[in-house]
Amino acid sequence: GSLSPQVPFAPMSAETQAKSLEIVFEPAPAQNPYLNMCYRSGNLYFLSGHVSTLKGKLGADVTVEQGYAAAREVAVKLLQSLRQAAGSLDSVRVVKLLGCVNGTPDFIEQHLVINGASDLFHEIFGKDGDGYHARSAVGFASLPTGVAVEIEAIFEAK
């Protein structure tokens, strides 16, 4: 007998993966009167800075672990705004993140904090596929309303 052809492994869709991680997307918030939280231009989605619920300063009253969790929370907020505009996470890929960390002048682990967002995107979109992205992680003396983390992102329609 002949062997059946090998079928390549099909990874879970981004939507399915998000559900498996128990991510719940809340109903759309009211439109922001000052800015568009997700603006589409051509094939690109530009997401405004989304902020953590957690307030405080890395290197003072916020640990790297707490900052990581805050960045992951912000990533979920970004996905919610993106999903609102794109309709589905299955139709996009991650292009670029800018992670802003509220820290003390001597805090140098911004990258470990913003890994919270990058790791979630890798889990949902695949580290070697649509989730592999360019990124900056930078420190700030302060962020609006004292939040610990703010992240903006660019996604591309596939």
PDB file of C-alpha atoms in Angstrom:
ATOM      1  CA  GLY A   1       0.000   0.000   0.000  1.00  0.00           C
ATOM      2  CA  SER A   2       0.939   3.596  -0.484  1.00  0.00           C
ATOM      3  CA  LEU A   3       1.522   5.953   2.391  1.00  0.00           C
ATOM      4  CA  SER A   4      -0.776   8.930   2.729  1.00  0.00           C
ATOM      5  CA  PRO A   5       0.968  12.261   2.146  1.00  0.00           C
ATOM      6  CA  GLN A   6       2.154  14.111   5.216  1.00  0.00           C
ATOM      7  CA  VAL A   7      -0.156  16.946   6.156  1.00  0.00           C
ATOM      8  CA  PRO A   8       1.745  19.874   7.689  1.00  0.00           C
ATOM      9  CA  PHE A   9       0.781  20.798  11.238  1.00  0.00           C
ATOM     10  CA  ALA A  10      -1.794  23.586  11.194  1.00  0.00           C
ATOM     11  CA  PRO A  11      -1.334  25.941  14.137  1.00  0.00           C
ATOM     12  CA  MET A  12      -4.387  27.200  15.997  1.00  0.00           C
ATOM     13  CA  SER A  13      -5.908  30.381  14.651  1.00  0.00           C
ATOM     14  CA  ALA A  14      -5.152  33.529  16.656  1.00  0.00           C
ATOM     15  CA  GLU A  15      -8.812  33.745  17.743  1.00  0.00           C
ATOM     16  CA  THR A  16      -8.799  30.115  18.922  1.00  0.00           C
ATOM     17  CA  GLN A  17      -5.473  30.581  20.698  1.00  0.00           C
ATOM     18  CA  ALA A  18      -6.758  33.709  22.508  1.00  0.00           C
ATOM     19  CA  LYS A  19      -9.814  31.736  23.690  1.00  0.00           C
ATOM     20  CA  SER A  20      -7.603  28.857  24.859  1.00  0.00           C
ATOM     21  CA  LEU A  21      -5.648  31.382  26.970  1.00  0.00           C
ATOM     22  CA  GLU A  22      -9.000  32.412  28.494  1.00  0.00           C
ATOM     23  CA  ILE A  23      -8.711  35.958  27.180  1.00  0.00           C
ATOM     24  CA  VAL A  24     -12.080  37.673  27.349  1.00  0.00           C
ATOM     25  CA  PHE A  25     -12.681  40.653  25.091  1.00  0.00           C
ATOM     26  CA  GLU A  26     -15.003  43.133  26.767  1.00  0.00           C
ATOM     27  CA  PRO A  27     -17.723  45.007  24.850  1.00  0.00           C
ATOM     28  CA  ALA A  28     -16.414  48.051  23.029  1.00  0.00           C
ATOM     29  CA  PRO A  29     -15.911  51.093  25.246  1.00  0.00           C
ATOM     30  CA  ALA A  30     -17.390  54.419  24.209  1.00  0.00           C
ATOM     31  CA  GLN A  31     -15.431  56.149  21.448  1.00  0.00           C
ATOM     32  CA  ASN A  32     -12.613  58.328  22.774  1.00  0.00           C
ATOM     33  CA  PRO A  33     -13.497  61.968  21.966  1.00  0.00           C
ATOM     34  CA  TYR A  34      -9.846  63.001  21.504  1.00  0.00           C
ATOM     35  CA  LEU A  35      -8.256  60.211  19.491  1.00  0.00           C
ATOM     36  CA  ASN A  36      -8.849  57.036  17.560  1.00  0.00           C
ATOM     37  CA  MET A  37      -7.671  54.038  19.595  1.00  0.00           C
ATOM     38  CA  CYS A  38      -7.063  52.070  16.371  1.00  0.00           C
ATOM     39  CA  TYR A  39      -6.648  53.849  13.056  1.00  0.00           C
ATOM     40  CA  ARG A  40      -6.377  51.950   9.780  1.00  0.00           C
ATOM     41  CA  SER A  41      -4.263  53.412   6.988  1.00  0.00           C
ATOM     42  CA  GLY A  42      -3.917  51.148   3.955  1.00  0.00           C
ATOM     43  CA  ASN A  43      -3.030  47.694   5.280  1.00  0.00           C
ATOM     44  CA  LEU A  44      -1.707  48.984   8.609  1.00  0.00           C
ATOM     45  CA  TYR A  45      -3.506  49.373  11.914  1.00  0.00           C
ATOM     46  CA  PHE A  46      -1.950  52.028  14.163  1.00  0.00           C
ATOM     47  CA  LEU A  47      -2.939  51.573  17.795  1.00  0.00           C
ATOM     48  CA  SER A  48      -2.784  54.523  20.176  1.00  0.00           C
ATOM     49  CA  GLY A  49      -0.966  54.077  23.451  1.00  0.00           C
ATOM     50  CA  HIS A  50      -2.988  51.840  25.779  1.00  0.00           C
ATOM     51  CA  VAL A  51      -2.216  51.975  29.494  1.00  0.00           C
ATOM     52  CA  SER A  52      -2.065  49.581  32.413  1.00  0.00           C
ATOM     53  CA  THR A  53      -4.505  49.658  35.289  1.00  0.00           C
ATOM     54  CA  LEU A  54      -1.465  49.337  37.559  1.00  0.00           C
ATOM     55  CA  LYS A  55       0.051  52.625  38.630  1.00  0.00           C
ATOM     56  CA  GLY A  56       3.524  53.199  40.055  1.00  0.00           C
ATOM     57  CA  LYS A  57       7.199  53.230  39.210  1.00  0.00           C
ATOM     58  CA  LEU A  58       9.373  50.313  38.211  1.00  0.00           C
ATOM     59  CA  GLY A  59      12.466  50.266  40.396  1.00  0.00           C
ATOM     60  CA  ALA A  60      10.508  51.779  43.312  1.00  0.00           C
ATOM     61  CA  ASP A  61       7.049  50.461  44.213  1.00  0.00           C
ATOM     62  CA  VAL A  62       6.469  48.132  41.225  1.00  0.00           C
ATOM     63  CA  THR A  63       8.406  44.889  40.650  1.00  0.00           C
ATOM     64  CA  VAL A  64       9.503  43.592  37.245  1.00  0.00           C
ATOM     65  CA  GLU A  65       6.989  40.725  37.675  1.00  0.00           C
ATOM     66  CA  GLN A  66       4.159  43.197  38.337  1.00  0.00           C
ATOM     67  CA  GLY A  67       5.287  45.275  35.349  1.00  0.00           C
ATOM     68  CA  TYR A  68       5.349  42.157  33.150  1.00  0.00           C
ATOM     69  CA  ALA A  69       1.760  41.341  34.190  1.00  0.00           C
ATOM     70  CA  ALA A  70       0.756  44.973  33.511  1.00  0.00           C
ATOM     71  CA  ALA A  71       2.297  44.843  30.021  1.00  0.00           C
ATOM     72  CA  ARG A  72       0.397  41.602  29.333  1.00  0.00           C
ATOM     73  CA  GLU A  73      -2.828  43.319  30.454  1.00  0.00           C
ATOM     74  CA  VAL A  74      -2.095  46.229  28.093  1.00  0.00           C
ATOM     75  CA  ALA A  75      -1.525  43.754  25.238  1.00  0.00           C
ATOM     76  CA  VAL A  76      -5.042  42.388  25.806  1.00  0.00           C
ATOM     77  CA  LYS A  77      -6.416  45.958  25.645  1.00  0.00           C
ATOM     78  CA  LEU A  78      -4.525  46.534  22.387  1.00  0.00           C
ATOM     79  CA  LEU A  79      -5.988  43.338  20.935  1.00  0.00           C
ATOM     80  CA  GLN A  80      -9.466  44.405  21.969  1.00  0.00           C
ATOM     81  CA  SER A  81      -9.149  47.718  20.088  1.00  0.00           C
ATOM     82  CA  LEU A  82      -7.563  45.959  17.111  1.00  0.00           C
ATOM     83  CA  ARG A  83     -10.293  43.313  17.000  1.00  0.00           C
ATOM     84  CA  GLN A  84     -12.910  46.085  17.036  1.00  0.00           C
ATOM     85  CA  ALA A  85     -11.363  47.584  13.894  1.00  0.00           C
ATOM     86  CA  ALA A  86     -10.212  44.431  12.070  1.00  0.00           C
ATOM     87  CA  GLY A  87     -13.088  42.139  13.024  1.00  0.00           C
ATOM     88  CA  SER A  88     -10.825  39.195  13.848  1.00  0.00           C
ATOM     89  CA  LEU A  89      -7.328  38.516  15.112  1.00  0.00           C
ATOM     90  CA  ASP A  90      -6.997  35.902  12.369  1.00  0.00           C
ATOM     91  CA  SER A  91      -6.705  38.599   9.707  1.00  0.00           C
ATOM     92  CA  VAL A  92      -3.677  40.466  11.124  1.00  0.00           C
ATOM     93  CA  ARG A  93      -0.041  40.098  12.088  1.00  0.00           C
ATOM     94  CA  VAL A  94       2.044  42.032  14.633  1.00  0.00           C
ATOM     95  CA  VAL A  95       4.525  44.490  13.099  1.00  0.00           C
ATOM     96  CA  LYS A  96       5.890  46.779  15.840  1.00  0.00           C
ATOM     97  CA  LEU A  97       5.501  47.600  19.527  1.00  0.00           C
ATOM     98  CA  LEU A  98       6.643  50.643  21.441  1.00  0.00           C
ATOM     99  CA  GLY A  99       6.682  49.844  25.148  1.00  0.00           C
ATOM    100  CA  CYS A 100       6.937  52.739  27.603  1.00  0.00           C
ATOM    101  CA  VAL A 101       7.862  51.969  31.196  1.00  0.00           C
ATOM    102  CA  ASN A 102       7.434  54.395  34.103  1.00  0.00           C
ATOM    103  CA  GLY A 103      10.651  53.880  36.042  1.00  0.00           C
ATOM    104  CA  THR A 104      13.238  55.327  38.355  1.00  0.00           C
ATOM    105  CA  PRO A 105      16.320  56.858  36.676  1.00  0.00           C
ATOM    106  CA  ASP A 106      18.409  53.766  37.489  1.00  0.00           C
ATOM    107  CA  PHE A 107      15.827  51.177  36.352  1.00  0.00           C
ATOM    108  CA  ILE A 108      17.280  49.316  33.339  1.00  0.00           C
ATOM    109  CA  GLU A 109      14.985  46.325  32.826  1.00  0.00           C
ATOM    110  CA  GLN A 110      12.354  47.892  30.582  1.00  0.00           C
ATOM    111  CA  HIS A 111      12.754  45.021  28.111  1.00  0.00           C
ATOM    112  CA  LEU A 112      11.834  42.448  30.772  1.00  0.00           C
ATOM    113  CA  VAL A 113       8.654  44.396  31.549  1.00  0.00           C
ATOM    114  CA  ILE A 114       7.567  44.736  27.898  1.00  0.00           C
ATOM    115  CA  ASN A 115       8.217  41.012  27.385  1.00  0.00           C
ATOM    116  CA  GLY A 116       4.788  40.657  29.032  1.00  0.00           C
ATOM    117  CA  ALA A 117       3.196  42.027  25.848  1.00  0.00           C
ATOM    118  CA  SER A 118       5.573  40.351  23.402  1.00  0.00           C
ATOM    119  CA  ASP A 119       5.140  36.956  25.054  1.00  0.00           C
ATOM    120  CA  LEU A 120       1.346  37.205  24.816  1.00  0.00           C
ATOM    121  CA  PHE A 121       1.545  38.127  21.124  1.00  0.00           C
ATOM    122  CA  HIS A 122       3.929  35.195  20.553  1.00  0.00           C
ATOM    123  CA  GLU A 123       1.456  32.866  22.310  1.00  0.00           C
ATOM    124  CA  ILE A 124      -1.493  34.100  20.254  1.00  0.00           C
ATOM    125  CA  PHE A 125       0.065  34.694  16.824  1.00  0.00           C
ATOM    126  CA  GLY A 126       3.079  32.358  16.966  1.00  0.00           C
ATOM    127  CA  LYS A 127       6.637  33.335  17.809  1.00  0.00           C
ATOM    128  CA  ASP A 128       7.936  32.271  14.394  1.00  0.00           C
ATOM    129  CA  GLY A 129       4.967  33.539  12.393  1.00  0.00           C
ATOM    130  CA  ASP A 130       2.559  36.447  12.621  1.00  0.00           C
ATOM    131  CA  GLY A 131       3.631  37.245  16.188  1.00  0.00           C
ATOM    132  CA  TYR A 132       7.319  37.874  15.406  1.00  0.00           C
ATOM    133  CA  HIS A 133       7.667  41.653  15.640  1.00  0.00           C
ATOM    134  CA  ALA A 134       9.979  44.634  15.882  1.00  0.00           C
ATOM    135  CA  ARG A 135       9.980  46.366  19.263  1.00  0.00           C
ATOM    136  CA  SER A 136      11.329  49.186  21.392  1.00  0.00           C
ATOM    137  CA  ALA A 137      11.198  49.157  25.195  1.00  0.00           C
ATOM    138  CA  VAL A 138      12.077  52.487  26.773  1.00  0.00           C
ATOM    139  CA  GLY A 139      11.965  54.134  30.176  1.00  0.00           C
ATOM    140  CA  PHE A 140      10.186  57.349  31.097  1.00  0.00           C
ATOM    141  CA  ALA A 141      10.371  59.619  34.138  1.00  0.00           C
ATOM    142  CA  SER A 142       6.564  59.587  34.228  1.00  0.00           C
ATOM    143  CA  LEU A 143       3.564  58.434  32.210  1.00  0.00           C
ATOM    144  CA  PRO A 144       0.023  59.884  32.059  1.00  0.00           C
ATOM    145  CA  THR A 145      -1.910  59.509  35.331  1.00  0.00           C
ATOM    146  CA  GLY A 146       1.048  57.656  36.863  1.00  0.00           C
ATOM    147  CA  VAL A 147       0.469  54.342  35.036  1.00  0.00           C
ATOM    148  CA  ALA A 148       3.294  51.806  35.153  1.00  0.00           C
ATOM    149  CA  VAL A 149       3.153  50.832  31.455  1.00  0.00           C
ATOM    150  CA  GLU A 150       1.913  52.300  28.165  1.00  0.00           C
ATOM    151  CA  ILE A 151       2.219  50.445  24.864  1.00  0.00           C
ATOM    152  CA  GLU A 152       1.402  51.414  21.298  1.00  0.00           C
ATOM    153  CA  ALA A 153       1.446  48.989  18.375  1.00  0.00           C
ATOM    154  CA  ILE A 154       1.293  48.588  14.623  1.00  0.00           C
ATOM    155  CA  PHE A 155      -0.407  45.554  13.052  1.00  0.00           C
ATOM    156  CA  GLU A 156      -0.774  44.656   9.390  1.00  0.00           C
ATOM    157  CA  ALA A 157      -3.757  43.172   7.595  1.00  0.00           C
ATOM    158  CA  LYS A 158      -2.756  39.845   6.013  1.00  0.00           C
TER     159      LYS A 158
END
